[in-house]
Amino acid sequence: MSIQVFGLPVSRGVAIGRAVLVASSRVDVPHVFVDPDDLEAEVARLHAARDHVSTEFDNLKRDLPADAPAELAALLDVHQMLLQDEALIGAAGEWVRTRHYNAEWALSAQLEVLARQFDEMEDAYIRERKADLEQVVERLLRQLAQADASRVPDAQRHPRDFGGEEPLVLVASDIAPADMLSFKRSVFTGFVTDVGGKTSHTAIVARSMDIPAVVGARQASSLIRQDDYIIVDGDAGLVIVDPSPIVLEEYRFRQRQSELERGRLARLRHTPAVTLDGERVELLANIEMPDDGQAALEAGAVGVGLFRSEFLFMNRGGKLPDEEEQYEAYRRAVEVMKGMPVTIRTVDIGADKPLDGLSTSELRHESVLNPALGLRAIRWSLSEPSMFRKQLRALFRAAHHGPVKVLIPMLASQREIRQTLDNIAHVQRQLTDAGKPYGQVELGAMIEVPAAALTLPIFLQHFDFISIGTNDLIQYTLAIDRADEAVAHLYDPWHPAVLSLIRSCIEQARAAGKGVSVCGEMAGDPAFTELLLAMGLRSFSMHPTQVASVKQRVLRADTRRLLPLANVVMQAADPEQACADWLLSGGAPPASVAGPVVVNG
Ligand code: PEP
Ligand code: MG
């Protein structure tokens, strides 16, 4: 029987395929397909790993001190028994032979199957053996990694390479943002996670991959079983398990329709983003890695409005990139963009982007109670001045090769501004003294904390431009953790308090003659395009995949006619509905607006 699991839509489109369940702690095992000629060799890798681990267990047992508790030897026997059980290695070998999974993937797939069986056991003692099984698999995975450290898996290979294979959808309780990034060129055509909010960084990375994704689908990873046939509806935030033939046909039709729509939108690539009344609008791209600039160019973006540099720092086992490595990465981004401006944000580590790649659910068990309010972004950089200066030096050196703008995240106070500027002056002196060539940069502040939005004149005094980070501005204005699906329904970009801060920042920046952009998810959501234009915004930064949809709205807009829209929306009982109604009616005042229109700013 078909079941439905509801979550949050984060990345549009429809994916249909087989579920691949991966435990959160194992999302970083390689997921690649094995060439048909190499299947038996891959199964042999499994057997070799098993034999090695088996010898380890024998040795451990032999070397137990005479006075060791008897339970220890018994435990090793249990581990040996689990290891030798055909339900583990034998069945994993079948995943390799039938699905062409590599050994590590096959093992974790089979672990998920067996773990589910353990969970369903009546007997508490047997249920608890799941932890032993996980430890055995952990050892096997370690052994596979060690035995084959030099193997470079071909992560680009697509399931269809093997003819007849169905597309695969990854289902996990949680995926850390950095792990999500590693799936960028992977075999998966859709994602489902139990946790996460719409603007959590995992969701943001999924969106940048332009494949259907649903997060916050609470029970998904326990309701869906390995290899289930599922539909991921990324528009509605719905996962359908084992769909009926009629539903399947309906979704296949929708898949074809959205392909056609994408094809139509792609034709706008070379069309300049100019409104009907001749207002030029800058559509920029958000990227995570230097080579993402390629996708930005292909999408028709006219520069990078946000390079989230922290992705260079994550999942590196504590070894952070030095100045040279960063310089090469930033320079690469500049070169890829061929003379277009590249806005690079200094590291925004912390909150749901920890350095060591913990997932959101793991983070919740960390000792830090409120990571979003903790040592994050510029706070982290200022607490690690030598790291911060390395990054600044690398940025200024990259600016020697093309237009670079530097963006500082999460500033909230004058003190942080002063310390940031002091560090910048310091590295400029260092570079001059060392005779290293460097370029001038435009300096920008991210406005993503209400304190910054409410004291904007101070920021406008010190910075060349501002970029409004609506993802965090919403989180901090409404006191809603953006990564927590439990409060996702309260995370509201249409809240008048949020809209009022955004509008006031745009107006003040324009009045001061300073650049202003929005780089949060609102900028790439076509539902907000007219409203932001009405507020005076002329620079939007978004995932490359969103550029065409937003451009389509820009091309149809007339900013003179849009002028009343901001007031209408901000005073409406239901701002989202009011905005849609107003646009649909071509500007007639909706019934929900009472009294005279007051300019709010
Ligand atoms: C934002 O907060 O809106 C933003 C663009 O930064 P990030 O999503 O990386 O926090
Ligand atoms: Mg932010």
Coordinates of C-alpha atoms and ligand atoms in Angstrom, one line a residue:
M1 CA 0.0 0.0 0.0
S2 CA 1.2 3.4 -0.9
I3 CA 2.1 5.8 2.0
Q4 CA 2.7 9.6 2.0
V5 CA 5.3 11.4 4.1
F6 CA 5.0 15.2 4.4
G7 CA 7.9 17.5 4.9
L8 CA 9.1 20.9 3.6
P9 CA 9.6 21.6 -0.1
V10 CA 13.2 22.9 -0.6
S11 CA 14.1 22.2 -4.1
R12 CA 11.6 22.0 -6.9
G13 CA 10.7 19.3 -9.3
V14 CA 9.9 15.6 -9.1
A15 CA 12.3 12.7 -8.6
I16 CA 11.1 9.1 -9.0
G17 CA 13.3 6.2 -8.1
R18 CA 14.6 3.7 -5.6
A19 CA 15.3 4.8 -2.0
V20 CA 18.9 4.5 -0.8
L21 CA 18.8 4.8 3.0
V22 CA 22.0 6.1 4.5
A23 CA 22.7 6.5 8.2
S24 CA 23.6 10.1 9.1
S25 CA 26.9 9.0 10.4
R26 CA 27.7 7.2 7.1
V27 CA 26.7 9.8 4.5
D28 CA 30.4 10.3 3.9
V29 CA 31.1 6.8 2.7
P30 CA 31.7 6.8 -1.1
H31 CA 28.6 6.1 -3.1
V32 CA 29.7 5.0 -6.6
F33 CA 28.8 2.5 -9.2
V34 CA 31.1 -0.4 -10.0
D35 CA 31.9 -1.3 -13.6
P36 CA 30.1 -4.5 -14.6
D37 CA 33.6 -6.1 -15.3
D38 CA 34.7 -5.3 -11.8
L39 CA 31.8 -6.6 -9.8
E40 CA 33.5 -9.8 -8.5
A41 CA 36.6 -7.9 -7.6
E42 CA 34.4 -5.6 -5.6
V43 CA 32.8 -8.5 -3.8
A44 CA 36.3 -9.8 -3.1
R45 CA 37.1 -6.5 -1.4
L46 CA 34.2 -7.2 0.9
H47 CA 35.5 -10.7 1.7
A48 CA 39.0 -9.4 2.2
A49 CA 37.8 -6.8 4.6
R50 CA 35.8 -9.4 6.5
D51 CA 38.8 -11.7 6.8
H52 CA 41.0 -8.9 8.0
V53 CA 38.5 -7.8 10.7
S54 CA 37.9 -11.4 11.7
T55 CA 41.6 -11.8 12.4
E56 CA 41.5 -8.6 14.4
F57 CA 38.8 -10.1 16.6
D58 CA 40.7 -13.3 17.0
N59 CA 43.8 -11.4 18.0
L60 CA 41.9 -9.2 20.4
K61 CA 40.4 -12.3 22.0
R62 CA 43.7 -14.0 22.3
D63 CA 45.4 -11.0 23.9
L64 CA 42.7 -10.4 26.5
P65 CA 44.4 -10.3 29.9
A66 CA 43.7 -13.3 32.1
D67 CA 41.7 -11.2 34.6
A68 CA 39.5 -9.5 31.9
P69 CA 35.8 -9.8 32.6
A70 CA 34.2 -12.8 30.8
E71 CA 31.8 -10.4 29.1
L72 CA 34.6 -9.0 27.0
A73 CA 35.3 -12.4 25.4
A74 CA 31.6 -13.0 25.0
L75 CA 31.2 -9.6 23.3
L76 CA 34.0 -10.4 20.8
D77 CA 32.3 -13.7 20.0
V78 CA 29.1 -11.8 19.3
H79 CA 30.9 -9.5 17.0
Q80 CA 32.6 -12.4 15.2
M81 CA 29.3 -14.1 14.8
L82 CA 27.7 -11.0 13.3
L83 CA 30.7 -10.5 11.0
Q84 CA 30.4 -14.1 9.7
D85 CA 26.7 -14.0 9.2
E86 CA 25.8 -14.3 5.6
A87 CA 23.0 -11.7 6.2
L88 CA 25.8 -9.1 6.4
I89 CA 28.6 -9.8 3.9
G90 CA 26.6 -12.2 1.7
A91 CA 23.7 -9.8 1.3
A92 CA 26.1 -6.8 0.8
G93 CA 27.7 -8.8 -2.0
E94 CA 24.2 -9.1 -3.6
W95 CA 23.9 -5.3 -3.5
V96 CA 27.2 -5.1 -5.4
R97 CA 26.2 -7.8 -7.9
T98 CA 22.6 -6.6 -8.6
R99 CA 22.9 -2.9 -8.1
H100 CA 26.5 -2.3 -8.8
Y101 CA 27.1 -0.5 -5.5
N102 CA 30.7 -0.2 -4.4
A103 CA 31.6 -2.3 -1.3
E104 CA 31.2 0.6 1.2
W105 CA 27.8 1.6 -0.1
A106 CA 26.6 -2.0 -0.2
L107 CA 27.7 -2.5 3.4
S108 CA 25.9 0.6 4.6
A109 CA 22.8 -0.3 2.6
Q110 CA 22.7 -3.7 4.2
L111 CA 23.3 -2.3 7.6
E112 CA 20.2 -0.2 7.2
V113 CA 18.2 -3.3 6.3
L114 CA 19.4 -5.3 9.3
A115 CA 19.2 -2.3 11.7
R116 CA 15.5 -2.1 10.8
Q117 CA 15.1 -5.8 11.6
F118 CA 16.8 -5.4 14.9
D119 CA 14.5 -2.4 15.8
E120 CA 11.5 -4.6 15.2
M121 CA 12.6 -7.3 17.6
E122 CA 10.4 -8.0 20.6
D123 CA 13.3 -9.2 22.7
A124 CA 15.2 -6.2 24.2
Y125 CA 18.5 -8.1 24.4
I126 CA 18.4 -8.9 20.7
R127 CA 17.3 -5.3 19.9
E128 CA 20.4 -4.0 21.6
R129 CA 22.7 -6.1 19.4
K130 CA 22.1 -3.4 16.7
A131 CA 24.8 -1.3 18.3
D132 CA 27.2 -4.3 18.0
L133 CA 26.3 -4.7 14.4
E134 CA 27.0 -1.0 13.8
Q135 CA 30.4 -1.4 15.4
V136 CA 31.3 -4.3 13.2
V137 CA 30.3 -2.4 10.1
E138 CA 32.3 0.6 11.3
R139 CA 35.4 -1.7 11.5
L140 CA 34.7 -3.0 8.1
L141 CA 34.4 0.4 6.6
R142 CA 37.6 1.5 8.3
Q143 CA 39.3 -1.5 6.9
L144 CA 38.0 -0.9 3.3
A145 CA 39.2 2.7 3.5
Q146 CA 42.7 1.7 4.8
A147 CA 43.1 -1.1 2.3
D148 CA 42.3 1.1 -0.6
A149 CA 43.4 4.6 0.4
S150 CA 44.6 5.4 -3.1
R151 CA 41.5 4.3 -4.9
V152 CA 39.8 7.3 -6.6
P153 CA 36.1 6.4 -7.1
D154 CA 34.4 7.6 -10.2
A155 CA 31.8 9.7 -8.5
Q156 CA 30.5 11.1 -11.8
R157 CA 29.1 7.8 -13.1
H158 CA 25.4 7.9 -13.5
P159 CA 23.1 5.0 -12.7
R160 CA 21.8 4.9 -16.2
D161 CA 25.3 4.0 -17.3
F162 CA 24.3 0.5 -16.5
G163 CA 21.1 0.4 -18.5
G164 CA 17.8 -0.5 -16.9
E165 CA 18.9 0.8 -13.4
E166 CA 16.4 3.2 -11.9
P167 CA 17.4 6.6 -10.6
L168 CA 18.3 6.7 -6.9
V169 CA 17.0 9.0 -4.2
L170 CA 19.0 9.4 -1.0
V171 CA 17.0 9.1 2.3
A172 CA 18.7 10.0 5.5
S173 CA 17.7 11.2 8.9
D174 CA 20.0 14.1 8.5
I175 CA 22.8 15.3 6.2
A176 CA 25.4 17.9 7.2
P177 CA 25.8 20.8 4.7
A178 CA 29.4 19.8 3.9
D179 CA 28.3 16.2 3.2
M180 CA 25.5 17.4 1.1
L181 CA 28.0 19.4 -1.0
S182 CA 30.0 16.2 -1.6
F183 CA 26.8 14.7 -3.3
K184 CA 27.0 17.5 -5.8
R185 CA 28.3 15.3 -8.6
S186 CA 26.8 12.1 -7.2
V187 CA 24.4 9.5 -8.5
F188 CA 21.4 10.7 -6.5
T189 CA 18.5 12.4 -8.3
G190 CA 16.6 13.5 -5.2
F191 CA 17.0 13.9 -1.4
V192 CA 14.8 13.3 1.6
T193 CA 15.8 14.1 5.2
D194 CA 13.9 13.8 8.5
V195 CA 15.2 17.0 9.9
G196 CA 16.0 20.5 8.7
G197 CA 14.2 23.8 7.9
K198 CA 13.7 25.4 4.5
T199 CA 16.6 27.7 4.8
S200 CA 18.9 25.3 6.7
H201 CA 22.3 25.1 5.0
T202 CA 21.6 21.5 4.0
A203 CA 18.5 22.6 2.2
I204 CA 20.4 25.5 0.6
V205 CA 23.0 23.2 -0.8
A206 CA 20.3 20.8 -2.0
R207 CA 18.6 23.7 -3.8
S208 CA 21.9 24.7 -5.4
M209 CA 22.1 21.2 -6.9
D210 CA 18.7 21.8 -8.6
I211 CA 17.4 18.3 -7.8
P212 CA 14.1 17.7 -6.0
A213 CA 14.5 17.6 -2.2
V214 CA 12.2 17.4 0.8
V215 CA 13.6 18.1 4.3
G216 CA 11.9 18.0 7.7
A217 CA 10.0 14.9 6.7
R218 CA 10.1 13.7 10.3
Q219 CA 9.7 9.9 10.0
A220 CA 10.9 9.5 6.5
S221 CA 14.0 7.5 7.3
S222 CA 12.1 5.1 9.5
L223 CA 9.0 4.7 7.3
I224 CA 10.9 4.3 4.0
R225 CA 12.8 1.0 3.5
Q226 CA 15.9 0.3 1.6
D227 CA 15.1 0.1 -2.1
D228 CA 11.5 1.2 -1.8
Y229 CA 10.1 2.8 -4.9
I230 CA 9.4 6.5 -4.1
I231 CA 8.3 9.8 -5.6
V232 CA 9.8 13.0 -4.2
D233 CA 7.6 16.0 -4.9
G234 CA 10.0 18.9 -4.3
D235 CA 7.3 21.5 -5.0
A236 CA 4.8 20.2 -2.4
G237 CA 7.2 18.8 0.1
L238 CA 5.7 15.3 -0.2
V239 CA 7.2 11.8 -0.5
I240 CA 5.1 9.0 -1.8
V241 CA 6.2 5.5 -1.1
D242 CA 5.2 2.7 -3.4
P243 CA 2.9 4.8 -5.5
S244 CA -0.1 3.4 -7.4
P245 CA 0.2 3.3 -11.3
I246 CA -2.1 6.2 -11.7
V247 CA -0.2 8.4 -9.3
L248 CA 3.1 7.4 -10.9
E249 CA 1.8 8.3 -14.4
E250 CA 0.6 11.7 -13.1
Y251 CA 4.0 12.4 -11.7
R252 CA 5.8 11.3 -14.8
F253 CA 3.6 13.8 -16.7
R254 CA 4.6 16.5 -14.3
Q255 CA 8.3 15.6 -14.7
R256 CA 8.0 16.0 -18.4
Q257 CA 6.1 19.4 -18.0
S258 CA 8.8 20.8 -15.7
E259 CA 11.5 19.7 -18.2
L260 CA 9.7 21.6 -20.9
E261 CA 9.4 24.7 -18.6
R262 CA 13.1 24.6 -17.8
G263 CA 13.9 24.4 -21.5
R264 CA 11.7 27.5 -22.1
L265 CA 13.3 29.4 -19.2
A266 CA 16.8 28.5 -20.4
R267 CA 16.2 30.6 -23.5
L268 CA 16.2 33.7 -21.3
R269 CA 19.9 33.2 -20.5
H270 CA 21.2 35.9 -22.7
T271 CA 18.3 38.4 -22.2
P272 CA 19.4 41.3 -20.1
A273 CA 17.3 41.6 -16.9
V274 CA 15.5 44.9 -17.6
T275 CA 12.0 45.8 -16.5
L276 CA 9.3 47.1 -18.8
D277 CA 10.0 50.6 -17.7
G278 CA 13.7 50.2 -18.5
E279 CA 15.1 49.6 -14.9
R280 CA 18.2 47.4 -15.1
V281 CA 18.3 44.7 -12.5
E282 CA 21.4 42.9 -11.5
L283 CA 20.9 39.1 -11.1
L284 CA 23.9 37.5 -9.3
A285 CA 24.7 34.0 -8.2
N286 CA 25.3 32.4 -4.8
I287 CA 28.0 29.7 -5.0
E288 CA 29.7 27.3 -2.5
M289 CA 32.9 26.4 -4.5
P290 CA 35.0 28.3 -7.0
D291 CA 34.0 26.1 -9.9
D292 CA 30.3 26.7 -9.3
G293 CA 31.0 30.0 -11.1
Q294 CA 30.6 28.0 -14.3
A295 CA 27.0 27.2 -13.5
A296 CA 26.5 30.9 -12.6
L297 CA 27.7 31.9 -16.1
E298 CA 25.6 29.2 -17.8
A299 CA 22.5 30.5 -15.9
G300 CA 23.1 34.0 -17.2
A301 CA 24.2 35.6 -13.8
V302 CA 26.2 38.8 -14.2
G303 CA 28.5 38.0 -11.3
V304 CA 28.7 36.3 -7.9
G305 CA 26.8 38.0 -5.2
L306 CA 27.7 35.5 -2.5
F307 CA 30.5 33.0 -2.4
R308 CA 30.0 31.1 0.9
S309 CA 33.8 30.6 1.5
E310 CA 33.2 28.5 4.7
F311 CA 32.6 25.4 2.5
L312 CA 36.4 25.5 1.8
F313 CA 36.9 25.1 5.6
M314 CA 34.5 22.3 6.4
N315 CA 35.1 18.5 6.8
R316 CA 38.8 18.8 6.8
G317 CA 39.5 17.0 10.0
G318 CA 40.7 20.1 11.7
K319 CA 43.3 21.1 9.0
L320 CA 42.1 24.4 7.8
P321 CA 43.1 25.8 4.4
D322 CA 46.2 28.0 4.6
E323 CA 46.6 31.3 2.8
E324 CA 48.0 29.8 -0.4
E325 CA 45.2 27.3 -0.8
Q326 CA 42.6 30.0 -0.2
Y327 CA 44.3 32.4 -2.5
E328 CA 44.2 29.7 -5.3
A329 CA 40.5 29.0 -4.6
Y330 CA 39.5 32.7 -4.7
R331 CA 41.7 33.4 -7.7
R332 CA 40.0 30.4 -9.4
A333 CA 36.6 31.9 -8.7
V334 CA 37.7 35.2 -10.2
E335 CA 39.1 33.6 -13.3
V336 CA 36.0 31.4 -13.8
M337 CA 33.8 34.5 -13.7
K338 CA 35.9 36.2 -16.5
G339 CA 35.9 39.8 -15.3
M340 CA 32.5 39.8 -13.6
P341 CA 32.4 40.8 -10.0
V342 CA 32.9 38.1 -7.4
T343 CA 31.6 38.8 -3.9
I344 CA 33.4 36.5 -1.4
R345 CA 32.0 36.3 2.1
T346 CA 34.5 35.7 4.9
V347 CA 33.9 32.4 6.7
D348 CA 30.5 31.9 8.3
I349 CA 31.4 28.9 10.4
G350 CA 29.2 27.9 13.3
A351 CA 25.4 27.3 13.9
D352 CA 24.4 24.5 11.4
K353 CA 27.8 24.8 9.6
P354 CA 30.3 23.4 12.2
L355 CA 33.9 22.9 11.0
D356 CA 33.9 19.2 11.5
G357 CA 30.8 18.4 9.6
L358 CA 28.4 17.4 12.3
S359 CA 24.8 17.1 11.2
T360 CA 22.0 19.2 12.7
S361 CA 20.7 16.4 14.9
E362 CA 24.2 15.7 16.1
L363 CA 24.7 19.4 16.8
R364 CA 21.6 19.4 19.0
H365 CA 23.3 16.9 21.2
E366 CA 26.4 19.1 21.5
S367 CA 27.2 21.0 24.6
V368 CA 26.6 24.3 22.9
L369 CA 22.9 25.0 23.5
N370 CA 22.3 27.7 21.0
P371 CA 24.9 27.5 18.3
A372 CA 23.0 30.0 16.1
L373 CA 23.5 32.6 18.9
G374 CA 27.1 31.5 19.6
L375 CA 30.5 31.8 18.1
R376 CA 29.5 32.2 14.5
A377 CA 30.6 34.0 11.4
I378 CA 32.5 37.3 12.1
R379 CA 32.5 36.4 15.8
W380 CA 34.5 33.3 15.0
S381 CA 36.8 35.2 12.7
L382 CA 37.5 37.9 15.3
S383 CA 38.2 35.2 17.9
E384 CA 40.8 33.6 15.5
P385 CA 42.7 36.7 14.3
S386 CA 45.5 34.7 12.6
M387 CA 43.0 32.7 10.6
F388 CA 41.0 35.8 9.7
R389 CA 44.1 37.6 8.5
K390 CA 45.1 34.6 6.4
Q391 CA 41.7 34.8 4.7
L392 CA 41.9 38.5 4.2
R393 CA 45.3 38.4 2.7
A394 CA 44.2 35.6 0.3
L395 CA 41.2 37.7 -0.7
F396 CA 43.2 40.9 -1.3
R397 CA 45.7 38.9 -3.3
A398 CA 43.0 37.3 -5.4
A399 CA 41.7 40.8 -6.1
H400 CA 44.8 41.4 -8.1
H401 CA 43.4 39.2 -10.7
G402 CA 39.9 40.7 -11.1
P403 CA 37.1 42.5 -9.4
V404 CA 36.6 41.1 -5.9
K405 CA 34.2 42.3 -3.3
V406 CA 34.6 41.2 0.3
L407 CA 31.5 40.6 2.4
I408 CA 31.5 40.3 6.2
P409 CA 28.8 38.1 7.7
M410 CA 26.7 38.7 10.9
L411 CA 28.1 42.0 12.0
A412 CA 26.0 43.5 14.8
S413 CA 28.0 46.2 16.6
Q414 CA 30.4 49.1 16.0
R415 CA 33.0 47.3 17.9
E416 CA 33.0 44.4 15.5
I417 CA 33.1 46.9 12.6
R418 CA 36.1 48.6 14.1
Q419 CA 37.9 45.3 14.7
T420 CA 37.2 44.1 11.2
L421 CA 38.5 47.3 9.7
D422 CA 41.6 47.2 11.9
N423 CA 42.4 43.7 10.6
I424 CA 41.9 44.8 7.1
A425 CA 44.3 47.7 7.5
H426 CA 46.8 45.4 9.2
V427 CA 46.8 42.9 6.3
Q428 CA 47.1 45.6 3.7
R429 CA 50.2 46.9 5.5
Q430 CA 51.6 43.3 5.7
L431 CA 51.1 42.7 2.0
T432 CA 52.7 46.1 1.1
D433 CA 55.7 45.4 3.4
A434 CA 56.1 41.9 1.9
G435 CA 55.9 43.4 -1.6
K436 CA 53.0 41.0 -2.6
P437 CA 50.7 42.3 -5.3
Y438 CA 47.1 42.8 -4.2
G439 CA 44.1 44.6 -5.5
Q440 CA 41.5 47.0 -4.0
V441 CA 38.2 45.5 -2.9
E442 CA 34.8 46.9 -2.3
L443 CA 33.9 46.1 1.3
G444 CA 30.4 45.0 2.2
A445 CA 28.5 44.2 5.4
M446 CA 25.9 41.5 5.6
I447 CA 22.8 42.8 7.3
E448 CA 21.4 39.7 8.9
V449 CA 21.0 40.6 12.5
P450 CA 18.1 43.0 13.5
A451 CA 20.7 45.1 15.5
A452 CA 22.5 45.8 12.3
A453 CA 19.3 46.7 10.3
L454 CA 18.3 49.0 13.1
T455 CA 21.6 50.9 13.2
L456 CA 22.2 50.9 9.5
P457 CA 23.6 54.4 9.2
I458 CA 26.7 53.3 11.1
F459 CA 27.2 50.5 8.6
L460 CA 26.7 52.8 5.6
Q461 CA 29.4 55.0 7.0
H462 CA 32.0 52.3 6.9
F463 CA 31.1 50.0 4.1
D464 CA 30.8 50.4 0.3
F465 CA 27.7 48.2 0.1
I466 CA 25.4 46.1 2.1
S467 CA 23.9 42.7 1.4
I468 CA 20.8 41.6 3.2
G469 CA 20.9 38.1 4.4
T470 CA 17.3 37.4 4.8
N471 CA 17.7 33.8 5.9
D472 CA 19.3 34.9 9.1
L473 CA 17.4 38.2 9.4
I474 CA 14.2 36.2 9.6
Q475 CA 15.7 33.7 12.0
Y476 CA 16.9 36.4 14.4
T477 CA 13.9 38.8 14.0
L478 CA 11.4 36.1 14.7
A479 CA 13.5 34.0 17.1
I480 CA 13.0 30.9 14.9
D481 CA 15.8 28.4 14.4
R482 CA 16.0 28.2 10.7
A483 CA 17.3 24.6 10.9
D484 CA 14.6 23.3 13.2
E485 CA 11.7 21.6 11.4
A486 CA 9.7 21.7 14.6
V487 CA 9.3 25.5 14.2
A488 CA 9.5 25.7 10.4
H489 CA 5.8 26.7 10.2
L490 CA 6.7 29.9 12.1
Y491 CA 9.6 30.8 9.9
D492 CA 7.8 33.5 7.9
P493 CA 9.5 35.7 5.3
W494 CA 6.2 37.6 4.9
H495 CA 6.1 38.8 8.5
P496 CA 5.7 42.6 8.5
A497 CA 8.6 43.0 10.9
V498 CA 10.9 41.3 8.5
L499 CA 9.5 43.2 5.5
S500 CA 9.8 46.4 7.3
L501 CA 13.5 45.8 8.2
I502 CA 14.3 44.9 4.6
R503 CA 12.5 47.9 3.1
S504 CA 14.1 50.3 5.5
C505 CA 17.6 48.9 4.7
I506 CA 17.0 49.2 1.0
E507 CA 15.7 52.8 1.3
Q508 CA 18.5 54.0 3.5
A509 CA 21.3 52.4 1.4
R510 CA 19.9 53.9 -1.7
A511 CA 19.5 57.3 -0.1
A512 CA 23.2 57.1 1.0
G513 CA 24.2 56.2 -2.6
K514 CA 25.5 52.8 -1.4
G515 CA 25.0 49.4 -3.1
V516 CA 22.4 47.1 -1.7
S517 CA 21.6 43.6 -2.6
V518 CA 19.6 40.7 -1.1
C519 CA 21.4 37.4 -1.0
G520 CA 19.1 35.2 1.2
E521 CA 16.7 32.7 -0.3
M522 CA 14.0 35.4 -0.7
A523 CA 16.1 36.9 -3.6
G524 CA 15.7 33.6 -5.6
D525 CA 12.1 33.0 -4.8
P526 CA 10.0 34.5 -7.6
A527 CA 7.1 35.0 -5.2
F528 CA 9.1 38.0 -3.8
T529 CA 10.5 39.5 -7.0
E530 CA 7.9 42.2 -7.5
L531 CA 7.7 43.1 -3.8
L532 CA 11.5 43.5 -3.6
L533 CA 11.5 45.6 -6.8
A534 CA 8.7 47.7 -5.3
M535 CA 10.9 48.3 -2.2
G536 CA 13.6 49.6 -4.5
L537 CA 15.9 46.6 -4.8
R538 CA 17.8 46.3 -8.0
S539 CA 20.4 43.6 -7.1
F540 CA 19.4 40.0 -6.3
S541 CA 21.7 37.2 -5.5
M542 CA 20.5 33.6 -5.7
H543 CA 21.3 30.0 -6.7
P544 CA 22.2 29.9 -10.4
T545 CA 19.2 27.6 -10.9
Q546 CA 16.8 30.4 -9.9
V547 CA 18.1 33.1 -12.2
A548 CA 15.9 32.4 -15.1
S549 CA 12.6 32.2 -13.1
V550 CA 13.4 35.5 -11.3
K551 CA 14.5 37.1 -14.6
Q552 CA 11.1 36.1 -16.1
R553 CA 9.4 38.1 -13.4
V554 CA 11.7 41.1 -13.8
L555 CA 11.0 41.2 -17.6
R556 CA 7.3 41.4 -16.9
A557 CA 7.5 44.0 -14.2
D558 CA 7.0 47.7 -14.4
T559 CA 8.5 49.3 -11.3
R560 CA 6.4 52.5 -11.6
R561 CA 3.2 50.5 -11.3
L562 CA 4.7 48.4 -8.5
L563 CA 5.2 51.3 -6.2
P564 CA 2.1 50.9 -4.0
L565 CA 2.8 47.1 -3.5
A566 CA 5.1 47.3 -0.5
N567 CA 2.5 49.3 1.6
V568 CA -0.3 47.0 0.5
V569 CA 1.5 43.9 1.5
M570 CA 2.9 45.2 4.8
Q571 CA -0.5 46.2 6.0
A572 CA -2.4 43.2 4.9
A573 CA -3.8 40.6 7.3
D574 CA -2.4 37.9 5.0
P575 CA 0.6 39.5 3.2
E576 CA 1.4 36.6 1.0
Q577 CA -2.2 36.4 -0.3
A578 CA -2.4 40.2 -0.6
C579 CA 0.7 40.2 -2.8
A580 CA -0.6 37.4 -5.0
D581 CA -4.0 39.1 -5.3
W582 CA -2.6 42.5 -6.0
L583 CA -0.4 41.2 -8.8
L584 CA -3.2 39.1 -10.3
S585 CA -5.6 42.1 -10.3
G586 CA -2.9 44.3 -11.9
G587 CA -2.8 46.7 -8.9
A588 CA -6.3 47.1 -7.6
P589 CA -6.4 47.6 -3.8
P590 CA -7.3 44.4 -2.1
A591 CA -10.3 44.3 0.3
S592 CA -8.1 43.4 3.2
V593 CA -6.3 46.8 3.3
A594 CA -8.1 49.1 5.7
G595 CA -7.6 52.8 6.1
P596 CA -5.1 55.2 4.4
V597 CA -1.8 53.8 3.1
V598 CA 1.0 54.8 5.4
V599 CA 4.6 54.8 4.4
N600 CA 6.4 52.5 6.8
G601 CA 10.1 52.7 7.0
Ligands
PEP1 C1 21.5 34.7 4.9 O1 21.6 34.5 6.1 O2 20.5 35.1 4.3 C2 22.6 34.3 4.0 C3 22.6 34.6 2.7 O3 23.7 33.6 4.6 P1 23.6 32.1 5.0 O4 22.3 31.5 4.4 O5 24.8 31.4 4.5 O6 23.6 32.2 6.5
MG2 MG 23.5 34.2 7.0

